[in-house]
Tab-separated table of C-alpha atoms and ligand atoms in Angstrom:
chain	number	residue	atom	x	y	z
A	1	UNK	CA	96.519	105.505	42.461
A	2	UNK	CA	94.790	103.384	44.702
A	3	UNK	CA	90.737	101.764	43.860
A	4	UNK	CA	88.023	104.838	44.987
A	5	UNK	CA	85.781	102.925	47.822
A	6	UNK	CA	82.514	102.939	46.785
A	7	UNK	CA	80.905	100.957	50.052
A	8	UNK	CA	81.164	101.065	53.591
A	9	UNK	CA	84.579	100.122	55.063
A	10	UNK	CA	83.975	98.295	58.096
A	11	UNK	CA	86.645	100.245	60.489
A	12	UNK	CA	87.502	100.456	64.258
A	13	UNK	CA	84.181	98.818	66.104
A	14	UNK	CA	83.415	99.140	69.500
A	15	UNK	CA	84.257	96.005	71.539
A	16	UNK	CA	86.489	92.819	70.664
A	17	UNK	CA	85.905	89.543	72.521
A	18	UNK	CA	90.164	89.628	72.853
A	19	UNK	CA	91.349	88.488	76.210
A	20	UNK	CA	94.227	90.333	77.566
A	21	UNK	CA	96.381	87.432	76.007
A	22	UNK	CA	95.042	87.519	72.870
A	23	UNK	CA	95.766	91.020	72.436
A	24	UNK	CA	99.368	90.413	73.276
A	25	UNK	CA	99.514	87.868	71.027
A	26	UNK	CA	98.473	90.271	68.547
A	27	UNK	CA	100.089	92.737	68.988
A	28	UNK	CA	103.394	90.741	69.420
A	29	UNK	CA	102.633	88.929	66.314
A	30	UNK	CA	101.985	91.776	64.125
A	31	UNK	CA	105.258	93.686	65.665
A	32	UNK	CA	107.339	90.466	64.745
A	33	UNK	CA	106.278	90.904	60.981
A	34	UNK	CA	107.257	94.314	60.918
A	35	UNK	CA	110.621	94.021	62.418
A	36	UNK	CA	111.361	90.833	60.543
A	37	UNK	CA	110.198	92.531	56.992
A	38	UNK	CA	111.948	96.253	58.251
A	39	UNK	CA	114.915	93.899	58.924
A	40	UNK	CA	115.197	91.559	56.065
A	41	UNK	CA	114.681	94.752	53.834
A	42	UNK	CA	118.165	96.249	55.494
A	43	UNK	CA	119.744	93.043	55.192
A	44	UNK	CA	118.537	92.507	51.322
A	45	UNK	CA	120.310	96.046	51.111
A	46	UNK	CA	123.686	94.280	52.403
A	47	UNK	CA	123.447	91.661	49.463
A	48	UNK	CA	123.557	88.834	51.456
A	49	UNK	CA	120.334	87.620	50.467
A	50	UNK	CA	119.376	84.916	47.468
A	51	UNK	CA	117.139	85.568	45.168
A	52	UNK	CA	113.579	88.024	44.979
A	53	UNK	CA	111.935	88.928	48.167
A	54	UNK	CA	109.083	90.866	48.578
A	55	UNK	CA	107.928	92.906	51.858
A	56	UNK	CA	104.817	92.610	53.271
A	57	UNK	CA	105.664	95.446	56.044
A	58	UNK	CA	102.012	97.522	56.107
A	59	UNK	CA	100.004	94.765	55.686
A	60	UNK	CA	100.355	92.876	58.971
A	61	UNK	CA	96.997	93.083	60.279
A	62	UNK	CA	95.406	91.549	57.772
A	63	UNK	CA	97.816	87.907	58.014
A	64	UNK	CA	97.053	88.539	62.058
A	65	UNK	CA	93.688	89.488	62.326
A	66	UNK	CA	92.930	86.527	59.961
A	67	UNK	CA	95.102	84.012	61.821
A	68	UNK	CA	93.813	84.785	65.408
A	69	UNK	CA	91.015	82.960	64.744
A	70	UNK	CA	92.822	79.532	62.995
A	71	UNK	CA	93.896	76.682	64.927
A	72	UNK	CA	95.794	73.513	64.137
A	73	UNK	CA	93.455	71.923	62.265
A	74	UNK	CA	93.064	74.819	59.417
A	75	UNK	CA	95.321	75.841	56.576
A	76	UNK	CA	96.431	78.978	54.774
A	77	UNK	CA	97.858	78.925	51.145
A	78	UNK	CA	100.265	82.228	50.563
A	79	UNK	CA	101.793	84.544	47.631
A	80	UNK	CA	105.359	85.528	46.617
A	81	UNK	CA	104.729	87.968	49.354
A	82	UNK	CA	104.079	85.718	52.352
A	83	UNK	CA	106.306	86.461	54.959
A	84	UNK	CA	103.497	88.242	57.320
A	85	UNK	CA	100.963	84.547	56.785
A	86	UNK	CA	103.800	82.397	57.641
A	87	UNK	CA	104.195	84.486	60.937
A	88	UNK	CA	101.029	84.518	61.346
A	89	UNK	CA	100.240	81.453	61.251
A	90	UNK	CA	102.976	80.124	63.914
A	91	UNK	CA	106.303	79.456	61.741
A	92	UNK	CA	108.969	80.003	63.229
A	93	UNK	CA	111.431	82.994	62.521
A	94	UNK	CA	114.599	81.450	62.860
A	95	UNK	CA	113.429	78.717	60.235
A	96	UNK	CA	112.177	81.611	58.005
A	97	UNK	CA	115.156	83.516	58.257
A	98	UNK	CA	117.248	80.564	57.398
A	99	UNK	CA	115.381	79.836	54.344
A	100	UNK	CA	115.526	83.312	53.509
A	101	UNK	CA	119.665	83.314	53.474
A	102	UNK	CA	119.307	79.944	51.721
A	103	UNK	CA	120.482	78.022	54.335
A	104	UNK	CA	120.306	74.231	55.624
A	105	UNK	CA	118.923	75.266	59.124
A	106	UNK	CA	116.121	77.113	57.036
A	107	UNK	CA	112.267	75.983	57.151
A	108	UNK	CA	112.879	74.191	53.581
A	109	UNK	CA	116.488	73.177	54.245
A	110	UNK	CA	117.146	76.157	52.404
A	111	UNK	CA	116.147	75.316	48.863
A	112	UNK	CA	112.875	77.561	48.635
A	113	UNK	CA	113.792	80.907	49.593
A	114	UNK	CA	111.932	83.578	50.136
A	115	UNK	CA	108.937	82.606	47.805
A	116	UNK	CA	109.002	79.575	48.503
A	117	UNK	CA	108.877	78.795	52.835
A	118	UNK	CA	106.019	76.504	53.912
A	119	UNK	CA	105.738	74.401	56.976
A	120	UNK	CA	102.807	71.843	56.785
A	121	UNK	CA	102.967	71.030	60.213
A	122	UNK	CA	101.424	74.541	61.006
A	123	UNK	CA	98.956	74.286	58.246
A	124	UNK	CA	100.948	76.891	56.129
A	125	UNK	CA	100.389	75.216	52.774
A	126	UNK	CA	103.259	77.699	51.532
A	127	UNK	CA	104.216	80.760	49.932
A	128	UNK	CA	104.061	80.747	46.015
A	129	UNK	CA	105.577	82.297	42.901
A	130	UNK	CA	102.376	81.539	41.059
A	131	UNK	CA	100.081	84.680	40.689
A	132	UNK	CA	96.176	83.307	41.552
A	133	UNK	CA	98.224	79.840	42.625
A	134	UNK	CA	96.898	80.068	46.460
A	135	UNK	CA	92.637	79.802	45.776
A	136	UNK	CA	92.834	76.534	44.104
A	137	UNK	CA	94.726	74.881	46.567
A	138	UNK	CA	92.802	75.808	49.359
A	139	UNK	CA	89.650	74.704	48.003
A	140	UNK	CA	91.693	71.363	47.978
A	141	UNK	CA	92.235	71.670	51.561
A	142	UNK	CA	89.298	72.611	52.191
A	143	UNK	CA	87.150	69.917	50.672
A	144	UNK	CA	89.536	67.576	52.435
A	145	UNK	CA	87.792	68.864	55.389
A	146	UNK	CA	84.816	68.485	54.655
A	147	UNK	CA	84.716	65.051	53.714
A	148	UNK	CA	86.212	64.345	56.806
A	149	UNK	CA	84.264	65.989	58.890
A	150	UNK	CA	87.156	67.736	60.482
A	151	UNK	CA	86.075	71.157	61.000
A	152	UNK	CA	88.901	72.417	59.355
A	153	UNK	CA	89.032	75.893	58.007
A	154	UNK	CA	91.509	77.014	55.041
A	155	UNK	CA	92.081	80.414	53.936
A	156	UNK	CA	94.087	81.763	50.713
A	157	UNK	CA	95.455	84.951	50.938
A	158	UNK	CA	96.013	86.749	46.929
A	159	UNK	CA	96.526	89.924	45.610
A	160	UNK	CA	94.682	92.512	43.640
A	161	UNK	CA	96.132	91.263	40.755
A	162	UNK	CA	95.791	87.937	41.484
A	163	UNK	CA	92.235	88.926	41.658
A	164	UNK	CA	91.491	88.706	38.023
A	165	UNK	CA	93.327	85.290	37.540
A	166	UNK	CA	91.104	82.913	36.026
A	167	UNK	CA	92.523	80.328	39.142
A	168	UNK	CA	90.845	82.463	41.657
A	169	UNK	CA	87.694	82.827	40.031
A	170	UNK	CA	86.816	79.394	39.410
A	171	UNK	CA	87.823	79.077	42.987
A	172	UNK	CA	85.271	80.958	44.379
A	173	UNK	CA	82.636	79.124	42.094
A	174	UNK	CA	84.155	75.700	42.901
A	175	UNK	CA	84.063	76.857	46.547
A	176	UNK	CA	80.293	78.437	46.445
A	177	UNK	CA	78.761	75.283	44.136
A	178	UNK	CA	80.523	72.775	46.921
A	179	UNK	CA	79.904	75.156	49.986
A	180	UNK	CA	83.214	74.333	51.110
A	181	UNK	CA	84.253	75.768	54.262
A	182	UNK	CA	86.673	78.383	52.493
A	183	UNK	CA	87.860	81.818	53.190
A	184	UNK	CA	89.209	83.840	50.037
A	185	UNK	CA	91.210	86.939	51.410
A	186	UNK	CA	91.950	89.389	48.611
A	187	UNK	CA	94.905	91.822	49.603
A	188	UNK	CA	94.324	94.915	47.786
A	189	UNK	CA	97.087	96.871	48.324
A	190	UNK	CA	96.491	98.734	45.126
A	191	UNK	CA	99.157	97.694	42.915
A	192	UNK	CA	100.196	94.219	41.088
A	193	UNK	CA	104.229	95.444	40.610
A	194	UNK	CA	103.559	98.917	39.332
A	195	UNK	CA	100.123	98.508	37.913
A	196	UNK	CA	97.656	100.366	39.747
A	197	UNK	CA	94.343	98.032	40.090
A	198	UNK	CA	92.348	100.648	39.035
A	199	UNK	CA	93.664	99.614	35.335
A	200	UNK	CA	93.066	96.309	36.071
A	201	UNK	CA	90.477	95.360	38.303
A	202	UNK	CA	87.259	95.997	36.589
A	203	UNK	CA	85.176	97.111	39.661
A	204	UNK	CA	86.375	99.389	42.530
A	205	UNK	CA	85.736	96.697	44.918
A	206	UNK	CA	86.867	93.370	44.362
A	207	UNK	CA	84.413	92.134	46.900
A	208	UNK	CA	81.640	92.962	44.923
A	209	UNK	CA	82.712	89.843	42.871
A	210	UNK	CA	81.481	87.958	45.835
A	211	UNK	CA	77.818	88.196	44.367
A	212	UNK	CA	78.683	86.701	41.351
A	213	UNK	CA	79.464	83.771	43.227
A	214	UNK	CA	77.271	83.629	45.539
A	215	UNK	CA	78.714	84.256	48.869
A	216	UNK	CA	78.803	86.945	50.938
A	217	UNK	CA	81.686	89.960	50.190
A	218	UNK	CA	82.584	91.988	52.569
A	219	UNK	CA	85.280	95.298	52.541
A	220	UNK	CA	87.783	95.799	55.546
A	221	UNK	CA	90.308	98.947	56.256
A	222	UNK	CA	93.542	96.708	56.162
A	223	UNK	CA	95.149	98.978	58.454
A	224	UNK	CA	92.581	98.134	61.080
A	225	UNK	CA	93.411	94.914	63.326
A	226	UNK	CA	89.555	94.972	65.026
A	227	UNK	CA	88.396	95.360	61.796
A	228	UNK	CA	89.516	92.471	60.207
A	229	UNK	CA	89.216	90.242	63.147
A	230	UNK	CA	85.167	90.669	63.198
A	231	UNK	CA	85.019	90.311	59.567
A	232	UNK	CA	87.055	87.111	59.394
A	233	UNK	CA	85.888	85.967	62.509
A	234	UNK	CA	82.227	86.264	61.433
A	235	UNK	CA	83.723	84.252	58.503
A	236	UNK	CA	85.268	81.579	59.624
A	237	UNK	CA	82.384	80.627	61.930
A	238	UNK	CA	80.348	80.792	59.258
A	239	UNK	CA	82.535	78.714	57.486
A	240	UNK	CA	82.891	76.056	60.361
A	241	UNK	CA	79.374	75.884	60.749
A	242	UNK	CA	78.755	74.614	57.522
A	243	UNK	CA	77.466	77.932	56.296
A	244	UNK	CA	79.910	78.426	52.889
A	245	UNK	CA	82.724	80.412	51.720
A	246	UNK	CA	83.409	84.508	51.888
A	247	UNK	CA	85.273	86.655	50.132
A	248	UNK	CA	86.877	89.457	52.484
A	249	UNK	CA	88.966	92.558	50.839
A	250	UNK	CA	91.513	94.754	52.243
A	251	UNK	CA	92.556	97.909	51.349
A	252	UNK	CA	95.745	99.285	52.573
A	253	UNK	CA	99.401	99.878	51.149
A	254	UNK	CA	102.329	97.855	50.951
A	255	UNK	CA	105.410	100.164	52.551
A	256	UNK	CA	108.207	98.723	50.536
A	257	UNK	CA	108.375	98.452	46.497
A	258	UNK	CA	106.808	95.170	44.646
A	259	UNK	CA	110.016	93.457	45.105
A	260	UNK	CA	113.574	94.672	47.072
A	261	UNK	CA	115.033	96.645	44.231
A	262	UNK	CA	111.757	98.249	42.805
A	263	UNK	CA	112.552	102.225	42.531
A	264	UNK	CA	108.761	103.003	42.711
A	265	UNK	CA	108.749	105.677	40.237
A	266	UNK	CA	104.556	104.527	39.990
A	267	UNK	CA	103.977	106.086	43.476
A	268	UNK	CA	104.740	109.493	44.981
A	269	UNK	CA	103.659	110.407	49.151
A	270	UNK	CA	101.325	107.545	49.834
A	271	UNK	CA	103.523	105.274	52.017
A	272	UNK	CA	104.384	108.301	54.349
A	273	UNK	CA	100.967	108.708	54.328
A	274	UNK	CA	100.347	105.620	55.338
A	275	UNK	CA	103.009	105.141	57.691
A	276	UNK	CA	102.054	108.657	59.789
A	277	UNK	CA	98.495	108.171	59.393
A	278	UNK	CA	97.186	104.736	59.285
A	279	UNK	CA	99.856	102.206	60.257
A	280	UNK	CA	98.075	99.276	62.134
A	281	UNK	CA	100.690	99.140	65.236
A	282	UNK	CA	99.995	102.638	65.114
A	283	UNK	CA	96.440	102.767	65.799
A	284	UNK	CA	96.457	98.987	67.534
A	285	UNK	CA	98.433	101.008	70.469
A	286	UNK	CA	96.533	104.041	70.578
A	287	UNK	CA	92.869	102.115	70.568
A	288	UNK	CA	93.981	99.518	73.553
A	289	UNK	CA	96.066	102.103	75.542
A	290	UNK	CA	92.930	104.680	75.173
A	291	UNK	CA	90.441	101.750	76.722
A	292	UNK	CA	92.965	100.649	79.136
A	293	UNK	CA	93.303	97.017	77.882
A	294	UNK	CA	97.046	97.301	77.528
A	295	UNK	CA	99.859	99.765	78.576
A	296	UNK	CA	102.560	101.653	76.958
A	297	UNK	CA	105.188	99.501	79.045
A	298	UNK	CA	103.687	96.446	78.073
A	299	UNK	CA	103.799	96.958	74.570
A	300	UNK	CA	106.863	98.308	74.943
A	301	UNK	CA	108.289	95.271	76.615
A	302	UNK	CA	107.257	93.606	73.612
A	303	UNK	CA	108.923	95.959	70.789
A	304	UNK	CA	112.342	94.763	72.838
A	305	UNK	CA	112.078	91.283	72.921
A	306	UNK	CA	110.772	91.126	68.969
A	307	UNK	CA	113.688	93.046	68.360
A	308	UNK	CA	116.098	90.838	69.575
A	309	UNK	CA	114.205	87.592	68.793
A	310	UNK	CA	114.671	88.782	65.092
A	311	UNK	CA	118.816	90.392	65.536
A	312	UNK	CA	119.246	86.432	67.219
A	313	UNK	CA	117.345	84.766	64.186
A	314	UNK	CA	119.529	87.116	61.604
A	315	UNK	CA	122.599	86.100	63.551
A	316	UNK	CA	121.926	82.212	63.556
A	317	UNK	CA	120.934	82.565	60.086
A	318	UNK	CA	124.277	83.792	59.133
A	319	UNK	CA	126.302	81.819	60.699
A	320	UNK	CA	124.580	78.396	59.346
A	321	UNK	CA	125.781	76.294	56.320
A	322	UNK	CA	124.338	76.213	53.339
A	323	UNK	CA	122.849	73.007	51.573
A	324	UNK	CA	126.120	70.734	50.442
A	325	UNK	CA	125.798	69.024	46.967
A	326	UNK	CA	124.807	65.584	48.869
A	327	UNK	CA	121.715	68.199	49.289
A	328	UNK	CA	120.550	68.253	46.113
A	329	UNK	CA	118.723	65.369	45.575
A	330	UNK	CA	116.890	64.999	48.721
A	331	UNK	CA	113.484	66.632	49.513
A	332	UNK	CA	112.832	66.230	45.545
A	333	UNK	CA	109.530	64.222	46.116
A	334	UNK	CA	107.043	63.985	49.057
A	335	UNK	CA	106.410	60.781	50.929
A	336	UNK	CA	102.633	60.408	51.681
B	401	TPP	C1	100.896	83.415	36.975
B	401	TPP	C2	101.845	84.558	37.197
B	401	TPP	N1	101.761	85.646	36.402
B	401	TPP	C3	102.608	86.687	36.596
B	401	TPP	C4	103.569	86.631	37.571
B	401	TPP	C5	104.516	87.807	37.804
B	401	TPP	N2	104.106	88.542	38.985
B	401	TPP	C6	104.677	88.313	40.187
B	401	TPP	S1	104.002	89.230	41.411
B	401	TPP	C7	102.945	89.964	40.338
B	401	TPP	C8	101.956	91.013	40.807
B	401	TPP	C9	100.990	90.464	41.798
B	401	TPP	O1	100.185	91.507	42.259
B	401	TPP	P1	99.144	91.269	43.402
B	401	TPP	O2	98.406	90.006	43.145
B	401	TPP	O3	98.347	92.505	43.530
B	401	TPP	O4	100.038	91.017	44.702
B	401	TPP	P2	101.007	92.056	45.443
B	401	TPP	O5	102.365	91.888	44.808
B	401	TPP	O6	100.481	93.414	45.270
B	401	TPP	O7	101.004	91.614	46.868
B	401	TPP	C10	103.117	89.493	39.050
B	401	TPP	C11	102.343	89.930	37.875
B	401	TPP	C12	103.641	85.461	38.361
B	401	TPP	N3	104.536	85.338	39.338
B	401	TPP	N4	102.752	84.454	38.183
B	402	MG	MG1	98.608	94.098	44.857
């Protein structure tokens, strides 16, 4: 089962500096995951799809409440299960979806797939079928920005089991010893496939790892959109300001198997639990309806037109060509 939490998990606070906007934006975000994951998950069924995809339908606030505080000028690195940052961070569906049926219209013309969209122009560095493949990178990114002066934030997202990749360790001490400004998300969603991280991670917390390193760790309910927003906001300003890298965990549950296909037979009740109990849209609805930031009809309004933003990207995605064979040989090499 899932790490015991032996610390303080920062949960629902009292205020958020959210406009009325921004909480739309959130909420409208992190709905547009889960429809496109829910979706994608049906569509995988209809066997359609290319390839391995994995779901990162649960998870959404942490991608959101982490990318409501990027702009332009920072960059995320992703995992195999990246759906939810590319969102996130402002790719667009139709692109995504493309990719995802391996077609020409798709963010990568259709030649990455599921594990493999990225859109530079949005400062998605990509999703990535290397395990403990996203710290490194970002600590290229973010040095970049630092020499330059740029104010430029970048964030990896990784798994529990990516936790315990030598890559992402010497990430965080490459990241403390050059004070970049760098922001090392660990997704603990309590499995890597069907190994419970309580076999393999060899503290309860992986933020306590933070220490070694010397930066500050800090331990977020997942499920919790305010949550994470004060933790990485307090992070990223920290990290614009010169002030170093943090290491933020979340612990939550991933509502679909390791990959489209997984039968699970690790886990028993958890995701209902999850789903009844804790689900992020969930309690994102109840907390801004309660305080009378947001109404029922708005969010409402917004379920509809998610829904059909993601039936029209499903549609288009279908009905696009694949790459050709003239294909093949172009987008081999980047032009700098
Ligand atoms: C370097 C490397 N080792 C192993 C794998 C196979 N693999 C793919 S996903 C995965 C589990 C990753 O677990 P975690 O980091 O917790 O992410 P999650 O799938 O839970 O989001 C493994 C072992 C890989 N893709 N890359
Ligand atoms: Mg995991």
């Amino acid at each position: 089962m899932t790490g015991t939490v032996s610390k303080p998990t920062r949960s629902i606070t009292a205020s958020t500096d959210l406009s009325t906007d921004g909480l739309l934006t959130a909420y409208r975000t992190m709905r547009t995951i889960r429809d496109f994951e829910e979706r994608v998950h049906d569509e995988f069924a209809g066997g359609d799809i290319p390839g391995f995809v994995h779901l990162y339908a649960g998870e959404e606030a942490s991608a959101v409440g982490v990318c409501s505080h990027l702009g332009e000028n920072d960059a995320i690195a992703s995992t195999h299960r990246g759906h939810g940052h590319c969102i996130a961070k402002g790719v667009d569906i139709n692109g995504m979806m493309a990719e995802i049926y391996g077609r020409i219209t798709g963010s990568c013309r259709g030649k990455g797939g599921s594990m493999h969209i990225a859109d530079l122009s949005k400062g998605m560095l990509g999703a990535n079928g290397i395990v403990g493949g996203g710290p490194p990178l970002i600590c290229g990114r973010a040095l970049a920005s630092k020499h330059k002066g740029d104010g430029g934030v970048a964030v990896a997202f990784f798994g529990d089991g990516a936790s315990n990749q030598g890559t992402t360790l010497e990430s965080l001490n490459l990241a403390s010893i050059w004070n970049l400004p760098a922001i090392f998300v660990a997704e603990n969603n309590g499995y890597a496939e069907a190994t419970s991280s309580t076999w393999s991670v060899a503290t309860d917390d992986i933020a306590d790892r933070a220490a070694a390193f010397g930066m500050p760790g800090v331990i977020v309910d997942g499920f919790d959109f305010f949550a994470v927003y004060e933790a990485a906001g307090e992070a990223v300003a920290r990290a614009r300001e010169g002030g170093g890298p943090t290491l933020i965990e979340m612990k939550f549950t991933r509502y679909f198997g390791h990959f489209e296909g997984d039968q699970q037979l690790y886990r028993a009740d958890e995701v209902k639990n999850a789903r009844d109990n804790l689900d992020c849209l969930k309690r994102f609805r109840s907390r801004v309806t309660a305080a009378e930031q947001l109404t029922d009809a708005q969010l409402d309004q917004i379920d509809t037109e998610v829904a059909a933003g993601v039936d029209a990207a499903v549609v288009a995605a279908k009905a696009a060509p694949k790459p050709g064979a003239d294909d093949l040989l172009t987008d081999v090499y980047v032009s700098y």
